[in-house]
mmCIF file of C-alpha atoms and ligand atoms in Angstrom:
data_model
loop_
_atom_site.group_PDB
_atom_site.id
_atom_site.type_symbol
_atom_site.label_atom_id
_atom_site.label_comp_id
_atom_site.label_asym_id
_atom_site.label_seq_id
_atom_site.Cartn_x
_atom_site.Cartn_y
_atom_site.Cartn_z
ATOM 1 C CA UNK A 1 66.371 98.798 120.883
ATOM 2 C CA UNK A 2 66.287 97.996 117.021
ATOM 3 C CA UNK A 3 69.809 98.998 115.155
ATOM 4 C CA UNK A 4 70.245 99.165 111.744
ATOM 5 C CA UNK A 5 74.152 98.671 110.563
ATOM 6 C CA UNK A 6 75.679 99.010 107.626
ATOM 7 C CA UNK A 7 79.378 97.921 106.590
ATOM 8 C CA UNK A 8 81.511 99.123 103.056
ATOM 9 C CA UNK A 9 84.867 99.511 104.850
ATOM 10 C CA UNK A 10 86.432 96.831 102.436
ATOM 11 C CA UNK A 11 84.968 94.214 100.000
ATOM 12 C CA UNK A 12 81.691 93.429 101.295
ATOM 13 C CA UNK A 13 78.842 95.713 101.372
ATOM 14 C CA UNK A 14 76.567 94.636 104.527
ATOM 15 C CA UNK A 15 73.330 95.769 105.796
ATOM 16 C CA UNK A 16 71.633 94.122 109.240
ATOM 17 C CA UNK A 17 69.348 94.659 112.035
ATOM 18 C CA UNK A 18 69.882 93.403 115.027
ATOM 19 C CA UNK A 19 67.663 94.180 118.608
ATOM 20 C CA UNK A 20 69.781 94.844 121.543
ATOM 21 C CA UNK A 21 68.534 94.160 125.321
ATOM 22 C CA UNK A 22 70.589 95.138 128.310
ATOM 23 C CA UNK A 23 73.981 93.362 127.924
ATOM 24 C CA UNK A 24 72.941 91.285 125.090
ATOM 25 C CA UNK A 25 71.916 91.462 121.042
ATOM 26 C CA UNK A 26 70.044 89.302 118.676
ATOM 27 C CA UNK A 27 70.702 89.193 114.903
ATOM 28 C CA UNK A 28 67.162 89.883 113.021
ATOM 29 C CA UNK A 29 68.662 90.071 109.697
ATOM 30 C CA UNK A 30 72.098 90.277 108.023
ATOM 31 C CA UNK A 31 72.998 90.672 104.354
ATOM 32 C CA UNK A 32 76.867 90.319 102.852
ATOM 33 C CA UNK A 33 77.461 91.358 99.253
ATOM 34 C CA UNK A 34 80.758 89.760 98.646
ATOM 35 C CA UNK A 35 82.752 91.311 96.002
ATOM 36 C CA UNK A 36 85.795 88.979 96.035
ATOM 37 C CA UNK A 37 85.224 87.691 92.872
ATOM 38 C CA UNK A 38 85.583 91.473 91.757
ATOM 39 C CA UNK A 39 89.061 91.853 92.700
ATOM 40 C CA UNK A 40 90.421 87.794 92.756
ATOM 41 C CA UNK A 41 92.204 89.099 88.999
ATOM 42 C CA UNK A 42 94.048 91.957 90.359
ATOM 43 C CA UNK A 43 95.078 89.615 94.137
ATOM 44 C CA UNK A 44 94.090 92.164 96.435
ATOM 45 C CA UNK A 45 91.463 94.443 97.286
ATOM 46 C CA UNK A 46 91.009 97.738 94.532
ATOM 47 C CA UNK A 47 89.851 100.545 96.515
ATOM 48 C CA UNK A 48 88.028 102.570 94.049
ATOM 49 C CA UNK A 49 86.558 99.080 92.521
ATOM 50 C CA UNK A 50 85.468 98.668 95.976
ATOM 51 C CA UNK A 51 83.625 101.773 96.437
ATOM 52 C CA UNK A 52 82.134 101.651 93.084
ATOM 53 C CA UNK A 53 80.690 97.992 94.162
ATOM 54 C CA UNK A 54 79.170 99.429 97.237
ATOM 55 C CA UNK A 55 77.519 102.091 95.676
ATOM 56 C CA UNK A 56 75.818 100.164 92.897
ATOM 57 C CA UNK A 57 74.682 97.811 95.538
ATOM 58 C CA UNK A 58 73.629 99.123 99.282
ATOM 59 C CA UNK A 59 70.416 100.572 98.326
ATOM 60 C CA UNK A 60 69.634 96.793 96.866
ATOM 61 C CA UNK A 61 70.531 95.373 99.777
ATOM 62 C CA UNK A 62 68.784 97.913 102.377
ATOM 63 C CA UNK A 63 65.420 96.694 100.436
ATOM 64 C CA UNK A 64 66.046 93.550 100.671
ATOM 65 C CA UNK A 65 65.916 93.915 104.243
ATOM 66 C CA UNK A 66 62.977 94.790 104.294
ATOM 67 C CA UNK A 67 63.237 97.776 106.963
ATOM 68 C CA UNK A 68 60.411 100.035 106.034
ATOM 69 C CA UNK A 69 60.514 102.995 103.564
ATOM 70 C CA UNK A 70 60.792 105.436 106.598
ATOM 71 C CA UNK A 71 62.648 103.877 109.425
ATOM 72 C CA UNK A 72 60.016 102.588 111.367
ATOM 73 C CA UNK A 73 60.411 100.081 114.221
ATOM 74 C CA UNK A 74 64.442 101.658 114.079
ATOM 75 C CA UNK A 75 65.850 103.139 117.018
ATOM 76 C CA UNK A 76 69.475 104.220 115.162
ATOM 77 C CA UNK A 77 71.596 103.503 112.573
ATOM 78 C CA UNK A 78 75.008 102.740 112.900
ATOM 79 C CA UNK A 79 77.689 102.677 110.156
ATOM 80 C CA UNK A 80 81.500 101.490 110.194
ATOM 81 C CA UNK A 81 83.455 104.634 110.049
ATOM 82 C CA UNK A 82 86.796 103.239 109.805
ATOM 83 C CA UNK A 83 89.424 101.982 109.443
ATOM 84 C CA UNK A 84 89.388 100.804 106.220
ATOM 85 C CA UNK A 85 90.191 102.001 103.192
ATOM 86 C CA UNK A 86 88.629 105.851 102.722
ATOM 87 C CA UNK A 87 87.027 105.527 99.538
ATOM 88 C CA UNK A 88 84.905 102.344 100.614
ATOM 89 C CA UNK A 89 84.193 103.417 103.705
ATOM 90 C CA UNK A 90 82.657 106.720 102.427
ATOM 91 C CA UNK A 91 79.978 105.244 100.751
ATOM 92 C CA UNK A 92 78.860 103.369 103.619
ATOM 93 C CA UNK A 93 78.913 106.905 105.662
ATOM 94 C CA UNK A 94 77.380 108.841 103.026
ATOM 95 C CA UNK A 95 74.119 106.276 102.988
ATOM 96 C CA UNK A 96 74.097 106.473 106.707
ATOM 97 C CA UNK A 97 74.283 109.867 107.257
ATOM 98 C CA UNK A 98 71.234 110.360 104.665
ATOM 99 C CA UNK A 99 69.544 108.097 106.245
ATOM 100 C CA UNK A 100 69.695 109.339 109.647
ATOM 101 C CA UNK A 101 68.723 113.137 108.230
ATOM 102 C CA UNK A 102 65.971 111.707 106.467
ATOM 103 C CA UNK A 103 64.467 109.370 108.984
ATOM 104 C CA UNK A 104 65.401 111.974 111.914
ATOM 105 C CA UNK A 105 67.177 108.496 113.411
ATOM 106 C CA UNK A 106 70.234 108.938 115.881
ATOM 107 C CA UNK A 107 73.053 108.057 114.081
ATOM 108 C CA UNK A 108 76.402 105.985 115.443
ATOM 109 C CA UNK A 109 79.572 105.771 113.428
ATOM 110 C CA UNK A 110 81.359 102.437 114.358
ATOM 111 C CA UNK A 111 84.476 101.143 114.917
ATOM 112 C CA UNK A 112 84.914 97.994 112.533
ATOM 113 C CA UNK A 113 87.117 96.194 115.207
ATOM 114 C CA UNK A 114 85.110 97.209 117.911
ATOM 115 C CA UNK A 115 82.262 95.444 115.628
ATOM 116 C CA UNK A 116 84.791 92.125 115.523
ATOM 117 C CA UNK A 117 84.846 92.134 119.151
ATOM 118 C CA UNK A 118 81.015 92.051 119.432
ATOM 119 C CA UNK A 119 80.605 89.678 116.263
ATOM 120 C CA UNK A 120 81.472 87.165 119.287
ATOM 121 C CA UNK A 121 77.774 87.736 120.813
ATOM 122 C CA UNK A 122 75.869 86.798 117.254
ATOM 123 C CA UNK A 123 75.135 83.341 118.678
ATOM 124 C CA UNK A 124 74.995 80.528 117.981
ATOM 125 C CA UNK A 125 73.267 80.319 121.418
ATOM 126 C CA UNK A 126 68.940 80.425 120.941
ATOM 127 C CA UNK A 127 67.646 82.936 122.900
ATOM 128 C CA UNK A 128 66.073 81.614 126.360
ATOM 129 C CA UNK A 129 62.509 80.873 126.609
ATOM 130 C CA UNK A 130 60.710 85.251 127.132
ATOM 131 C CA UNK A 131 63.737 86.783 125.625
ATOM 132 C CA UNK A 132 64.611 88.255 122.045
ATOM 133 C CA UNK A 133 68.026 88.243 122.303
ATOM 134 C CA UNK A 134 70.916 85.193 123.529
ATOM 135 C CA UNK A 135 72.315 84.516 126.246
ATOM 136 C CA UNK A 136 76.060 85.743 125.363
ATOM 137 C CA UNK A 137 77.494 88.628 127.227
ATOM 138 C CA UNK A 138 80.760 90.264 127.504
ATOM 139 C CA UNK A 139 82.336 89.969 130.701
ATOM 140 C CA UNK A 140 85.191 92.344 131.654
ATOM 141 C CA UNK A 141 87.799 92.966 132.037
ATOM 142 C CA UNK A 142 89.032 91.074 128.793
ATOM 143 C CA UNK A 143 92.222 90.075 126.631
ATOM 144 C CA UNK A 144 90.896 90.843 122.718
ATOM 145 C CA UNK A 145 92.818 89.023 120.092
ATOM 146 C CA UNK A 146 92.334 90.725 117.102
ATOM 147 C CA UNK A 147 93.316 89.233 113.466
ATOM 148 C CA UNK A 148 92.340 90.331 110.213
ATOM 149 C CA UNK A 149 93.642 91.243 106.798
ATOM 150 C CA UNK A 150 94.326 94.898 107.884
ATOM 151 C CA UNK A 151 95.214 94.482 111.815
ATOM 152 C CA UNK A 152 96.779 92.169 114.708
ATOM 153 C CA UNK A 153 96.192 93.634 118.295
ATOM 154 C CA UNK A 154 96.027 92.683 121.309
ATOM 155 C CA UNK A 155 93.795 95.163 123.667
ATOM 156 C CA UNK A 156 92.761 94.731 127.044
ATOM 157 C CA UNK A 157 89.351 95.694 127.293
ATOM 158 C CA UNK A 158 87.921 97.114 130.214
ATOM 159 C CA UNK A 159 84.309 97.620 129.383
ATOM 160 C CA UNK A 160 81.970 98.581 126.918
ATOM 161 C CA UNK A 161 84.090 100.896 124.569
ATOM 162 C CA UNK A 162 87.141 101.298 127.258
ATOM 163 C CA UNK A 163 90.379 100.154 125.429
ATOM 164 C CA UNK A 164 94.323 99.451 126.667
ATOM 165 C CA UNK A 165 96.414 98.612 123.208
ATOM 166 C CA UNK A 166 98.911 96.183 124.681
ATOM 167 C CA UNK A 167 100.630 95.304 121.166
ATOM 168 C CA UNK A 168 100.369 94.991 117.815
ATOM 169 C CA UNK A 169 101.842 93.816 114.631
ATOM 170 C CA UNK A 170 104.530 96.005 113.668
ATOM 171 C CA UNK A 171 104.299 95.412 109.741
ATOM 172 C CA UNK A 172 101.767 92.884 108.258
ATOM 173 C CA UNK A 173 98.588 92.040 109.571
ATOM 174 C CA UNK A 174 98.559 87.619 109.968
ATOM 175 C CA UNK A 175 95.615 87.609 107.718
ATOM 176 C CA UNK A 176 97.717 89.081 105.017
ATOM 177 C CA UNK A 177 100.550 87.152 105.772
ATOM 178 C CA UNK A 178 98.145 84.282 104.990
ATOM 179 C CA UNK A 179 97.253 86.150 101.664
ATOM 180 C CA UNK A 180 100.907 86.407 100.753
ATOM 181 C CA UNK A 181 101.948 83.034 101.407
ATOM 182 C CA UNK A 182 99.157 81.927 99.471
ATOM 183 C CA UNK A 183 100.222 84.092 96.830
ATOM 184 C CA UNK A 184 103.835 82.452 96.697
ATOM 185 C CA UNK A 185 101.912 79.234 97.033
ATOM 186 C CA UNK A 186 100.424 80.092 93.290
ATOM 187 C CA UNK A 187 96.871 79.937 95.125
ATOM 188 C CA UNK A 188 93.831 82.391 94.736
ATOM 189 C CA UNK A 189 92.880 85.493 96.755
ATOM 190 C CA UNK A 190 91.973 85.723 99.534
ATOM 191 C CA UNK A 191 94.235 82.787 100.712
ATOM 192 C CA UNK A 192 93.813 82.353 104.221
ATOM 193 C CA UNK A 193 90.377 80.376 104.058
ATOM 194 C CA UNK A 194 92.127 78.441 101.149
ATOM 195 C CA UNK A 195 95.912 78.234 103.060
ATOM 196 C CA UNK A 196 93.749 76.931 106.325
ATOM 197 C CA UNK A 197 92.006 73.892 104.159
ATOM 198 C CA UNK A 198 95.455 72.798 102.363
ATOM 199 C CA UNK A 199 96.624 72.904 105.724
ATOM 200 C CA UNK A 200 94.417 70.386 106.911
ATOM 201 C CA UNK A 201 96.396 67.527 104.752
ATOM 202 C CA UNK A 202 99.366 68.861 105.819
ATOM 203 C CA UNK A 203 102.360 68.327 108.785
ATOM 204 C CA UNK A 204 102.755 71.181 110.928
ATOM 205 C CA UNK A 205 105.657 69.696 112.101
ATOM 206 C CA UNK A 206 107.567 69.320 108.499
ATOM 207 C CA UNK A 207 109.303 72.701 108.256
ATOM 208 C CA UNK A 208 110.523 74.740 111.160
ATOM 209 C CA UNK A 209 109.707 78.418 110.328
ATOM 210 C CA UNK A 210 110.642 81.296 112.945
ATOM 211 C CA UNK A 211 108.374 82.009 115.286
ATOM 212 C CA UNK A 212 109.029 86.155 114.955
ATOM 213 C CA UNK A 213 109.194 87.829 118.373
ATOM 214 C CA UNK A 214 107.683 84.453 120.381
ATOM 215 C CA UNK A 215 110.127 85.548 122.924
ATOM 216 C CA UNK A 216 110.387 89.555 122.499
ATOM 217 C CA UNK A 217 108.809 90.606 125.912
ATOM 218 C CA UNK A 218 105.846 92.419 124.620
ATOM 219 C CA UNK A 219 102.821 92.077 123.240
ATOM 220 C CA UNK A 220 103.881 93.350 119.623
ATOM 221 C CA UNK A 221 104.247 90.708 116.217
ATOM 222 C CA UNK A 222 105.780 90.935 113.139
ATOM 223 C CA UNK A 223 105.365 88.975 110.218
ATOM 224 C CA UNK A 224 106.726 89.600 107.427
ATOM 225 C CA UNK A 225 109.958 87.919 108.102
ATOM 226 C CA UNK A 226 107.830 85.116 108.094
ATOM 227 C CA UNK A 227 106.485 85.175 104.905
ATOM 228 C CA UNK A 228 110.012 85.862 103.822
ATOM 229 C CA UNK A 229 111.179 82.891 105.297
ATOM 230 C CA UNK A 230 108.404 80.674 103.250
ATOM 231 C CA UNK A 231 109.570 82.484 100.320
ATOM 232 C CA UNK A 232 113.245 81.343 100.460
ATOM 233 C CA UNK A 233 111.927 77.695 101.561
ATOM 234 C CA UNK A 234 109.964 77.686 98.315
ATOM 235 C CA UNK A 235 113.549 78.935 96.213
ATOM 236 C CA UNK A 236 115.226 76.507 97.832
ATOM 237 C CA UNK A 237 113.089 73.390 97.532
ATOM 238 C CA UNK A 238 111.761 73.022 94.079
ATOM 239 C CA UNK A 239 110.561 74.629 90.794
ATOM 240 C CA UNK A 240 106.371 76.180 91.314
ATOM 241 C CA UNK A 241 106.157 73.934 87.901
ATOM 242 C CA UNK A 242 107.418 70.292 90.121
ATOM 243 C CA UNK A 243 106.046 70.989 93.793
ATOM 244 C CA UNK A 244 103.883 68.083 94.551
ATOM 245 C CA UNK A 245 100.611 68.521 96.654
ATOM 246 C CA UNK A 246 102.005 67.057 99.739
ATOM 247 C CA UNK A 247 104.911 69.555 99.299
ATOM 248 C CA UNK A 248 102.559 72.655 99.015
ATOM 249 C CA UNK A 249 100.104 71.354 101.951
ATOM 250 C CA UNK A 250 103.107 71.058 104.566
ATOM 251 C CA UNK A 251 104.196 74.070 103.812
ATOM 252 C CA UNK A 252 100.661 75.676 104.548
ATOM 253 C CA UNK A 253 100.367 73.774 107.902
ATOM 254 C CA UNK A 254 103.974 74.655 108.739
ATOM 255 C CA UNK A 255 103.538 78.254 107.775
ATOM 256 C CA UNK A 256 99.553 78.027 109.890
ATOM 257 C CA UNK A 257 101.348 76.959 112.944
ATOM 258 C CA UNK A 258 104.292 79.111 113.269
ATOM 259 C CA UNK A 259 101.487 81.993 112.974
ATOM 260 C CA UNK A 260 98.858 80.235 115.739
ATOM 261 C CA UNK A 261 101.874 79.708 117.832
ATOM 262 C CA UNK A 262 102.842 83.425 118.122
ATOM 263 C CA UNK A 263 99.211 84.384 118.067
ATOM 264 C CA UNK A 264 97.859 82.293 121.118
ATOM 265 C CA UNK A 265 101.618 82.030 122.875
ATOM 266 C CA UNK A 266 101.161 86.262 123.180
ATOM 267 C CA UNK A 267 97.637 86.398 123.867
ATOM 268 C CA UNK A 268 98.156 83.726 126.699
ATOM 269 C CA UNK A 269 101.168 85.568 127.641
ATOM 270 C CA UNK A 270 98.468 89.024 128.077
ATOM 271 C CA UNK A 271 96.220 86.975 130.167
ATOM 272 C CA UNK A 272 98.898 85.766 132.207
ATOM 273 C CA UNK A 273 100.450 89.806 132.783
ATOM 274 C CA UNK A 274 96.479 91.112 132.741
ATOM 275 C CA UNK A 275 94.605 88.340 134.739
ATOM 276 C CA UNK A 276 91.582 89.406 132.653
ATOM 277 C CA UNK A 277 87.860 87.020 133.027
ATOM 278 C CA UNK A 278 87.579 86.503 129.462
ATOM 279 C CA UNK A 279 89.344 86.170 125.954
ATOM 280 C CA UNK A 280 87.721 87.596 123.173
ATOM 281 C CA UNK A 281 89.306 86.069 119.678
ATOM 282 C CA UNK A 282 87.741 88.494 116.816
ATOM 283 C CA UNK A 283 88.596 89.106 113.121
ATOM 284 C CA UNK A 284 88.523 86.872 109.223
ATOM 285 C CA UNK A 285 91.348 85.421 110.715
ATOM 286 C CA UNK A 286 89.485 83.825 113.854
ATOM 287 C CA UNK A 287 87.773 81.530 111.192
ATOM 288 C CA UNK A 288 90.940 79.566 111.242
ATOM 289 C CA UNK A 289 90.004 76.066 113.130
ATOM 290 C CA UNK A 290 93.363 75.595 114.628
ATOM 291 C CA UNK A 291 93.403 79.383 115.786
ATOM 292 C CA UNK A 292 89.956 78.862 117.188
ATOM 293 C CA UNK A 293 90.624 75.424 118.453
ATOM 294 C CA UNK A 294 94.747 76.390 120.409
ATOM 295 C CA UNK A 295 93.189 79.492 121.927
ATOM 296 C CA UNK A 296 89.768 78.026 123.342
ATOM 297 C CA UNK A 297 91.825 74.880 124.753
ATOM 298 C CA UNK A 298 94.468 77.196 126.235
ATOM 299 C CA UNK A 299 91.744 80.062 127.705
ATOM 300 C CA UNK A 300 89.829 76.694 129.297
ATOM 301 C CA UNK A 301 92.735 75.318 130.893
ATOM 302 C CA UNK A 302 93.472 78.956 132.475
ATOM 303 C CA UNK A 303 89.762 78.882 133.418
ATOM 304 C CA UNK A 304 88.680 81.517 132.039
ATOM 305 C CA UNK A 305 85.324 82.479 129.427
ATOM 306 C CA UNK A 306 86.364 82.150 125.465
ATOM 307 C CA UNK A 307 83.954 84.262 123.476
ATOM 308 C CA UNK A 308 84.302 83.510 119.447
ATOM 309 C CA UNK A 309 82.344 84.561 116.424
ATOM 310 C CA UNK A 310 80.272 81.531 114.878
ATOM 311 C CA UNK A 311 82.020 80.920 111.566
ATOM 312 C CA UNK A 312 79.427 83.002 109.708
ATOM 313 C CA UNK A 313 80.227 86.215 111.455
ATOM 314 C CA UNK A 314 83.547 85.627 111.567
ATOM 315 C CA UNK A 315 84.598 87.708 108.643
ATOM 316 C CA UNK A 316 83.142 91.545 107.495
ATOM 317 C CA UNK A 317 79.411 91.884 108.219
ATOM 318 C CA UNK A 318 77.208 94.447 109.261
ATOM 319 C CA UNK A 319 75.236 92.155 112.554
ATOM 320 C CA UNK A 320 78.853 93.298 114.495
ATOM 321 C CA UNK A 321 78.896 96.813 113.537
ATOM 322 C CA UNK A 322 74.530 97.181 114.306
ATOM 323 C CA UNK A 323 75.644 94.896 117.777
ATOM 324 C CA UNK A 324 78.701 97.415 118.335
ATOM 325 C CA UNK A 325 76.362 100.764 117.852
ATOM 326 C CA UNK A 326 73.781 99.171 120.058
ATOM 327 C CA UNK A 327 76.495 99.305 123.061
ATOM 328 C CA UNK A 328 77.320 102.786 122.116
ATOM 329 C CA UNK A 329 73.697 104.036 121.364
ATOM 330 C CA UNK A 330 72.500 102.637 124.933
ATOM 331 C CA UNK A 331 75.096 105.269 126.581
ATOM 332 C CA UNK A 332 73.824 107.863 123.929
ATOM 333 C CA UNK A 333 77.018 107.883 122.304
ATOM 334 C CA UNK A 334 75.937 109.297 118.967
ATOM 335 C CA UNK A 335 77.205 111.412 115.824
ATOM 336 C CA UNK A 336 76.318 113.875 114.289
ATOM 337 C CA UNK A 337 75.044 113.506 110.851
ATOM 338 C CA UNK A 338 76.330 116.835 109.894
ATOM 339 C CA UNK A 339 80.136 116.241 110.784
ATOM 340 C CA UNK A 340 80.656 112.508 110.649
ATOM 341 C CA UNK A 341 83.320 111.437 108.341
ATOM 342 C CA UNK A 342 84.779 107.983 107.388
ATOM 343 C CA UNK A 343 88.270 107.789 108.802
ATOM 344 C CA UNK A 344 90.227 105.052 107.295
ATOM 345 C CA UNK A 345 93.272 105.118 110.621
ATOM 346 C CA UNK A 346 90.155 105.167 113.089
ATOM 347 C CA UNK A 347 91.694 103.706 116.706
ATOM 348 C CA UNK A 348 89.989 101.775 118.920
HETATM 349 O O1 KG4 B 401 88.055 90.782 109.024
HETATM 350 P P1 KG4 B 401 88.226 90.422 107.592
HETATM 351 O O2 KG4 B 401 87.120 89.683 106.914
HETATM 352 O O3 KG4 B 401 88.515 91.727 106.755
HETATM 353 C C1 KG4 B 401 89.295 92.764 107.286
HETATM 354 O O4 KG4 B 401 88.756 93.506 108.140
HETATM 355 O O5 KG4 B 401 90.492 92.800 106.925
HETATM 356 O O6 KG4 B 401 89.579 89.590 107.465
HETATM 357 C C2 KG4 B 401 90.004 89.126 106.222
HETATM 358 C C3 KG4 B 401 91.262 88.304 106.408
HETATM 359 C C4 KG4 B 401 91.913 87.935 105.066
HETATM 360 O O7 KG4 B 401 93.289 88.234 105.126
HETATM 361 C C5 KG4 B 401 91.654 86.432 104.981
HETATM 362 O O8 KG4 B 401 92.631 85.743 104.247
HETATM 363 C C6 KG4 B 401 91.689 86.044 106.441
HETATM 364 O O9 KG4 B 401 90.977 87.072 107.085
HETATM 365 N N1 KG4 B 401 91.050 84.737 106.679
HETATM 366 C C7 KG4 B 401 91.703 83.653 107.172
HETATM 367 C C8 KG4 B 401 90.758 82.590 107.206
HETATM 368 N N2 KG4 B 401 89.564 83.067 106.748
HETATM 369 C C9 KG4 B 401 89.758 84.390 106.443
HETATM 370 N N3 KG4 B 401 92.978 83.494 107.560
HETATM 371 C C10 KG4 B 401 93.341 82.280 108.008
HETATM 372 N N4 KG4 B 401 92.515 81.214 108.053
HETATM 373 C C11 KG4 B 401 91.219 81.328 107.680
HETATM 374 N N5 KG4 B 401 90.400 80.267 107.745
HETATM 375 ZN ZN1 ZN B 402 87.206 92.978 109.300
#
């Protein structure tokens, strides 16, 4: 079954096909149109900049896929209908739901975190020797870690499109705590990929920030007290204008380890309570190498499967949300064209 997904629920606008077979997907083609350098002046995502973006570029990027005028060789279209933020997401919607009328195509409106769940069967595994798709599959039932500039959950899931919420961050999401820090740091938007690399020269061990709620009992996170507490590090130390490199590096791999601590000590601390087979670690914020590297060597040593998205579908892209529709248009879970609408506090 051939999907064709499409993605606008924040700054990049993302077409893809991808061909799903039984319990697994291949990626045929996927197309991001980042628009970070659009909103890098104002440090943050613009939603109406956002949804201008998307329009002006969707249509460019459906014909560069090269799917045929009339939605041949497709067997549904699926489209990201939340959350995100409403005026980005619409556009996305809008295009899919023409689509669909036009090409008479069943038509699936997505999840986007249910599409960072399934990013982790895009490969990299080639697909065996007969088969057009790889060999990843989902086995269940499974501890998700979810991370990403708008959410931090942990759900248990149970099987295709059966969710338990175990916890969640109760104010900021880590991958904006990343952005903020970086933003204190003096450093450019989005900082988490650039936090991460600074990291890299830095001691994780140099400053001891709080690990907020390590030790609270439940699955929940919070923080914002963390990026408080980097804040008043940063007043206390030095001046922005005298803080040497070394100074600002340490403080990234301080601040990068306090988060992957609370991260993988809850997540392990859900696989302990949940006994699950697998540990699915999805969301921009699973492109962090020490995330990806702490959870995988914890998950192994509990013996159970690791599923991750290969860097390159690790942050918004439209191969998850065709991969996610193909699990929900095998079990003929489709919209309707004439009542789906983007909703920007969509639950899984
Ligand atoms: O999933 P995503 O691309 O967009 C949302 O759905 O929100 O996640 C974006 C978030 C941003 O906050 C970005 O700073 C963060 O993921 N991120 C990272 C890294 N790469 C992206 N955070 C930490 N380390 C990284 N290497
Ligand atoms: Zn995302």
């Amino acid at each position: 079954m051939k999907i064709l997904g499409i993605e606008t629920s924040c700054d990049e606008t993302a077409v893809a096909l991808v061909e799903g077979e039984g319990d697994r997907v291949k990626v045929e083609k996927s197309l991001v149109a980042s628009q970070i350098k659009d909103h890098a002046e104002y440090g943050g995502v613009v939603p109406e900049i956002a949804a201008r973006k998307h329009v002006d570029v969707l249509f460019g990027l459906l014909e560069a896929s090269e799917i045929s005028k009339n939605g041949d060789g497709i067997d549904a279209i699926a489209v990201t209908r939340g959350p995100g933020l409403a005026p980005a997401l619409r556009v996305g919607v809008a295009a899919a739901k023409t689509l669909a009328t036009l090409w008479k195509k069943p038509l699936v409106g997505a999840n986007h975190l249910e599409g960072h769940i399934y990013s982790t069967l895009l490969g990299p595994t080639p697909p065996a020797a007969g088969s057009k798709v790889t060999d990843l599959r989902l086995s269940f039932p499974a501890v998700c870690l979810l991370v990403s500039g708008g959410h931090t959950e942990i759900v248990l899931m149970k099987d295709h499109g059966v969710y338990e919420h175990i916890g969640e961050t109760r104010d900021d999401a880590a991958g904006e705590a990343f952005d903020k820090v970086a933003k204190l740091l003096g450093l450019e938007y989005p900082g988490g990929p650039i936090v991460s690399k600074m990291a890299e020269d830095g001691d994780p061990a140099a400053i001891d920030f709080p690990r907020p709620m390590m030790d609270s009992g439940d699955f929940d996170f919070s923080f914002s007290g963390l990026k408080t507490a980097v804040l008043y590090h940063l007043q206390a130390s030095q001046k922005k204008s005298d803080r040497t490199k070394s100074a600002t590096t340490n403080v990234c791999a301080s601040f990068q380890e306090a988060v992957v601590d609370v991260l993988v000590g809850k997540t392990m601390k859900a696989v302990e309570e949940h006994q699950p087979k697998s540990v699915i670690l999805g969301g921009g914020v699973s492109a962090n190498q020490r995330l990806r590297s702490r959870l995988q060597e914890e998950v192994k040593q509990a013996g159970l499967e690791f599923l991750v998205a290969p860097i390159k579908y690790t942050g918004d892209n439209a191969a998850m949300i065709a991969a996610a529709g193909y699990f929900r248009a095998r079990n003929k879970d489709f919209s309707d064209p004439m009542t789906l609408v983007a909703e920007p506090n969509l639950k899984l």
